[in-house]
PDB file of C-alpha atoms in Angstrom:
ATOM      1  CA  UNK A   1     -37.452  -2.143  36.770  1.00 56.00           C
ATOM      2  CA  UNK A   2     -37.632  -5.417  34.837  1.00 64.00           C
ATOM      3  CA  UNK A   3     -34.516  -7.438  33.882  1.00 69.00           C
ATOM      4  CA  UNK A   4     -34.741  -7.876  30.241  1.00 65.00           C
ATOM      5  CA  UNK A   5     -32.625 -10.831  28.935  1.00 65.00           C
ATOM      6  CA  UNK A   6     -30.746 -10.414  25.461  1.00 66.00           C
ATOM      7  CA  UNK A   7     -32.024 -12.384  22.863  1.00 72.00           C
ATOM      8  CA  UNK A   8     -28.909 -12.773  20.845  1.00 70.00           C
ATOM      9  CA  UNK A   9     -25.695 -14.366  21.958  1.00 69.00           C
ATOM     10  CA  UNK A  10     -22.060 -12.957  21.405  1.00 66.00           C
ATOM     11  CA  UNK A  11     -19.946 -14.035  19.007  1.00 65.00           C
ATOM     12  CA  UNK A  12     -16.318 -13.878  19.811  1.00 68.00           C
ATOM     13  CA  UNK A  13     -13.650 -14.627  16.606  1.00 69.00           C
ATOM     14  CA  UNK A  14     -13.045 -14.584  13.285  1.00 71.00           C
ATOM     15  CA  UNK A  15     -15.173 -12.943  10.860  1.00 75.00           C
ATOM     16  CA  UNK A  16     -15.321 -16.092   8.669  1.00 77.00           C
ATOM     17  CA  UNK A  17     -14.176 -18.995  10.617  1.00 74.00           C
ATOM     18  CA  UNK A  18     -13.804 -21.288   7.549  1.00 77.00           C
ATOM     19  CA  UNK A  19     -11.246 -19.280   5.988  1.00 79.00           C
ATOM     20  CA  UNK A  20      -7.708 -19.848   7.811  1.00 83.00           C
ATOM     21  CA  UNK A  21      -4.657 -19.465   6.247  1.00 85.00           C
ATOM     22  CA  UNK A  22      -2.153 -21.820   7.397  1.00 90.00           C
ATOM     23  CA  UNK A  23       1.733 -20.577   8.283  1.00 92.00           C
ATOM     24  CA  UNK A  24       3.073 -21.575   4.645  1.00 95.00           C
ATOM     25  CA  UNK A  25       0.480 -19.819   3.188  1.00 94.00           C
ATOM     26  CA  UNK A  26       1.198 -16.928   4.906  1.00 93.00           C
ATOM     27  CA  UNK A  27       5.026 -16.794   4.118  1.00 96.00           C
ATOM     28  CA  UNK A  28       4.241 -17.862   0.311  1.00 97.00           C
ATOM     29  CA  UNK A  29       1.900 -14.138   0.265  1.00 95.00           C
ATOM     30  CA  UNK A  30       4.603 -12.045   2.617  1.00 96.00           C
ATOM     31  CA  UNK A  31       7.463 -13.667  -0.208  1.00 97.00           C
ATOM     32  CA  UNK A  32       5.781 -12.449  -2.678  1.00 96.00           C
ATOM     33  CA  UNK A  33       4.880  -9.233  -1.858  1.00 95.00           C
ATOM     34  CA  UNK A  34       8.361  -8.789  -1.264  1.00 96.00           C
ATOM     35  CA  UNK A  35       9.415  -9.561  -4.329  1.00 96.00           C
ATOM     36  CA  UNK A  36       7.079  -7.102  -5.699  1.00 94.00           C
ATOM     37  CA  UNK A  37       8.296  -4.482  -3.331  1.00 95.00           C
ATOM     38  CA  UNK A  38      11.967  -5.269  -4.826  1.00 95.00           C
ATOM     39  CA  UNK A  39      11.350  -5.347  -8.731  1.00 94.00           C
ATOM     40  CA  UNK A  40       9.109  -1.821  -8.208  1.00 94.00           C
ATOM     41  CA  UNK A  41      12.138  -0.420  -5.809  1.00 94.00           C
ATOM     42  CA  UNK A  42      14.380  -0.964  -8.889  1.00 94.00           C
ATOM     43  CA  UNK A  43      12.914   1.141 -11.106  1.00 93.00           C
ATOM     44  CA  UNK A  44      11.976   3.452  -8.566  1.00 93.00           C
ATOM     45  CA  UNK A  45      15.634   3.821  -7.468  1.00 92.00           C
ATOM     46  CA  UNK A  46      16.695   3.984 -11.350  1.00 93.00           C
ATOM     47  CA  UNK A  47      14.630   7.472 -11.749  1.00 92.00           C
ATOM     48  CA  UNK A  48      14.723   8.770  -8.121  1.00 90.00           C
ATOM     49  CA  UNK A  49      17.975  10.781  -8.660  1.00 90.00           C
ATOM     50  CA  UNK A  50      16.482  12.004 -11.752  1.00 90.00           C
ATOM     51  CA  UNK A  51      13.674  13.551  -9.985  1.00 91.00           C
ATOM     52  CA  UNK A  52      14.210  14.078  -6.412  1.00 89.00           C
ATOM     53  CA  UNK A  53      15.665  17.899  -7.499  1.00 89.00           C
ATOM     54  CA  UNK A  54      12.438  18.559  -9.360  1.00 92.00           C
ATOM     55  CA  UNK A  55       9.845  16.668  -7.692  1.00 90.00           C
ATOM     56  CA  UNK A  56      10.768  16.415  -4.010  1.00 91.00           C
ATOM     57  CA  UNK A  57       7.687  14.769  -1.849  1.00 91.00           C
ATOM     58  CA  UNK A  58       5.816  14.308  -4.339  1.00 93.00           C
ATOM     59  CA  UNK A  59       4.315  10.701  -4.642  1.00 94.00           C
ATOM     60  CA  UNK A  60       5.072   7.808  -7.688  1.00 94.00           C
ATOM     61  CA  UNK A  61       3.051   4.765  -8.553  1.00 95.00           C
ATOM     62  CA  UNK A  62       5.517   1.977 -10.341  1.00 94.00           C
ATOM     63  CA  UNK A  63       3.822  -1.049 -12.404  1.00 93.00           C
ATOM     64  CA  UNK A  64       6.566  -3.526 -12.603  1.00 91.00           C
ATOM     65  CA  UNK A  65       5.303  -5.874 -15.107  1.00 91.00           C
ATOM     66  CA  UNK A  66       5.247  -2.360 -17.613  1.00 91.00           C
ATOM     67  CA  UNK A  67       7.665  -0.697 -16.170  1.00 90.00           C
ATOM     68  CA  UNK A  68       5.605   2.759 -16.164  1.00 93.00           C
ATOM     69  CA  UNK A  69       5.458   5.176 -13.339  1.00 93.00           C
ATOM     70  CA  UNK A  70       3.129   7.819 -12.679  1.00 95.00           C
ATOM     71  CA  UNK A  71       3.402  11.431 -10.617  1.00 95.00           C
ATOM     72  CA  UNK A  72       1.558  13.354  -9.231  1.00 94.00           C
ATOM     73  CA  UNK A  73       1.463  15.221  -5.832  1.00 94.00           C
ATOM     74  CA  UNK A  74      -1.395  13.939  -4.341  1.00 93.00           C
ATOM     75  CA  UNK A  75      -0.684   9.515  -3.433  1.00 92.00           C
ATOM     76  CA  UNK A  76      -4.153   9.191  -4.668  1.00 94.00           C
ATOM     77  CA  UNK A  77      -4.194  11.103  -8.241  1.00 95.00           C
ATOM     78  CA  UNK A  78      -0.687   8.728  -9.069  1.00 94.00           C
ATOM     79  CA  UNK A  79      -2.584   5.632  -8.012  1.00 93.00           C
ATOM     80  CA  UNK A  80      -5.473   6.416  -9.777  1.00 94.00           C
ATOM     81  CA  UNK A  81      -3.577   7.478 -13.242  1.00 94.00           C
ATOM     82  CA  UNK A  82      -1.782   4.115 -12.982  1.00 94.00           C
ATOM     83  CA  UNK A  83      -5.236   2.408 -12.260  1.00 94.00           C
ATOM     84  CA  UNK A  84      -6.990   4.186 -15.391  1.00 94.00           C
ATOM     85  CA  UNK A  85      -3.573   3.107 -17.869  1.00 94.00           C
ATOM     86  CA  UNK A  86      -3.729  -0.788 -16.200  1.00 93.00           C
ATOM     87  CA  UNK A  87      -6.483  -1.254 -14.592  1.00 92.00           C
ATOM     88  CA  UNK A  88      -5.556  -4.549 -13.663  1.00 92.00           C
ATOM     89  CA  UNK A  89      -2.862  -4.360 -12.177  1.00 90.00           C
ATOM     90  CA  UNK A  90      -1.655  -3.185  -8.734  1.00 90.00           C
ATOM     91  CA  UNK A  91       0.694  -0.173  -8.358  1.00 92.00           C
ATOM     92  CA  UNK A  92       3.134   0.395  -5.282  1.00 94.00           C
ATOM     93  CA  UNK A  93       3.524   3.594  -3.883  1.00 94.00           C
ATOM     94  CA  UNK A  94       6.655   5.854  -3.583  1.00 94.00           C
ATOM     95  CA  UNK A  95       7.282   9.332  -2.363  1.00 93.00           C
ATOM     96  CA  UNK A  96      10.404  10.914  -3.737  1.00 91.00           C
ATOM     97  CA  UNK A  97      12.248  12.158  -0.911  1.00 88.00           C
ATOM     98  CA  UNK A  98      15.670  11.239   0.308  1.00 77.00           C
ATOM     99  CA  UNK A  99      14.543   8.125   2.501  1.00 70.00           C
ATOM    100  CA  UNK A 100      11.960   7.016  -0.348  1.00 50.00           C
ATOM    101  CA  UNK A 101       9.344   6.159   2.431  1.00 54.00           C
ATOM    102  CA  UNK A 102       6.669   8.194   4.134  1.00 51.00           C
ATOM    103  CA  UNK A 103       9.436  10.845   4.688  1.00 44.00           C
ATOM    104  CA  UNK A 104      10.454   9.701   8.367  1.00 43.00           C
ATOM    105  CA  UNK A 105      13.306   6.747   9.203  1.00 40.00           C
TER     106      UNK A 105
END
């Protein structure tokens, strides 16, 4: 049996090196997507009594900047009706069950 020797050498790292977000940058993106998490909650806990009777686990996609919502049972078809009406924009997710989550605590 011969010993064959690799001819490429293993990379060990980031994907792209060059991009690196530094700690301020990071908390900047993680306070702002919190922010967006609390204006969609709003409107999602304005019509979740509403609809919690009628549409229990099933899922709702909340544009803030509108402030439209879309339903639907399947995650996918709400996200995708709020992509077709603002296609621009990025909808959070909601089911409507009593913890407003995934369903578990």
């Amino acid at each position: 049996m011969t010993n064959v020797k690799p001819n490429r050498t293993v990379r060990r790292g980031r994907l792209f090196p060059e991009i690196q977000w530094s700690e301020e940058k990071k908390a900047q993106w993680r306070a702002e997507r919190a922010a967006f998490r609390k204006r969609c909650k709003l409107i999602f806990d304005r019509l979740k009594p509403d609809l919690i009777d009628t549409h229990y686990n099933w899922y709702m996609a909340v544009e803030p900047d509108s402030g439209e919502y879309f339903i639907d049972k399947d995650d996918m078809a709400a996200t995708k009706m709020c992509r077709q009406k603002h296609p621009n924009a990025i909808p959070y997710l909601f089911r409507i069950n009593n913890t407003g989550a995934c369903g578990s605590i």
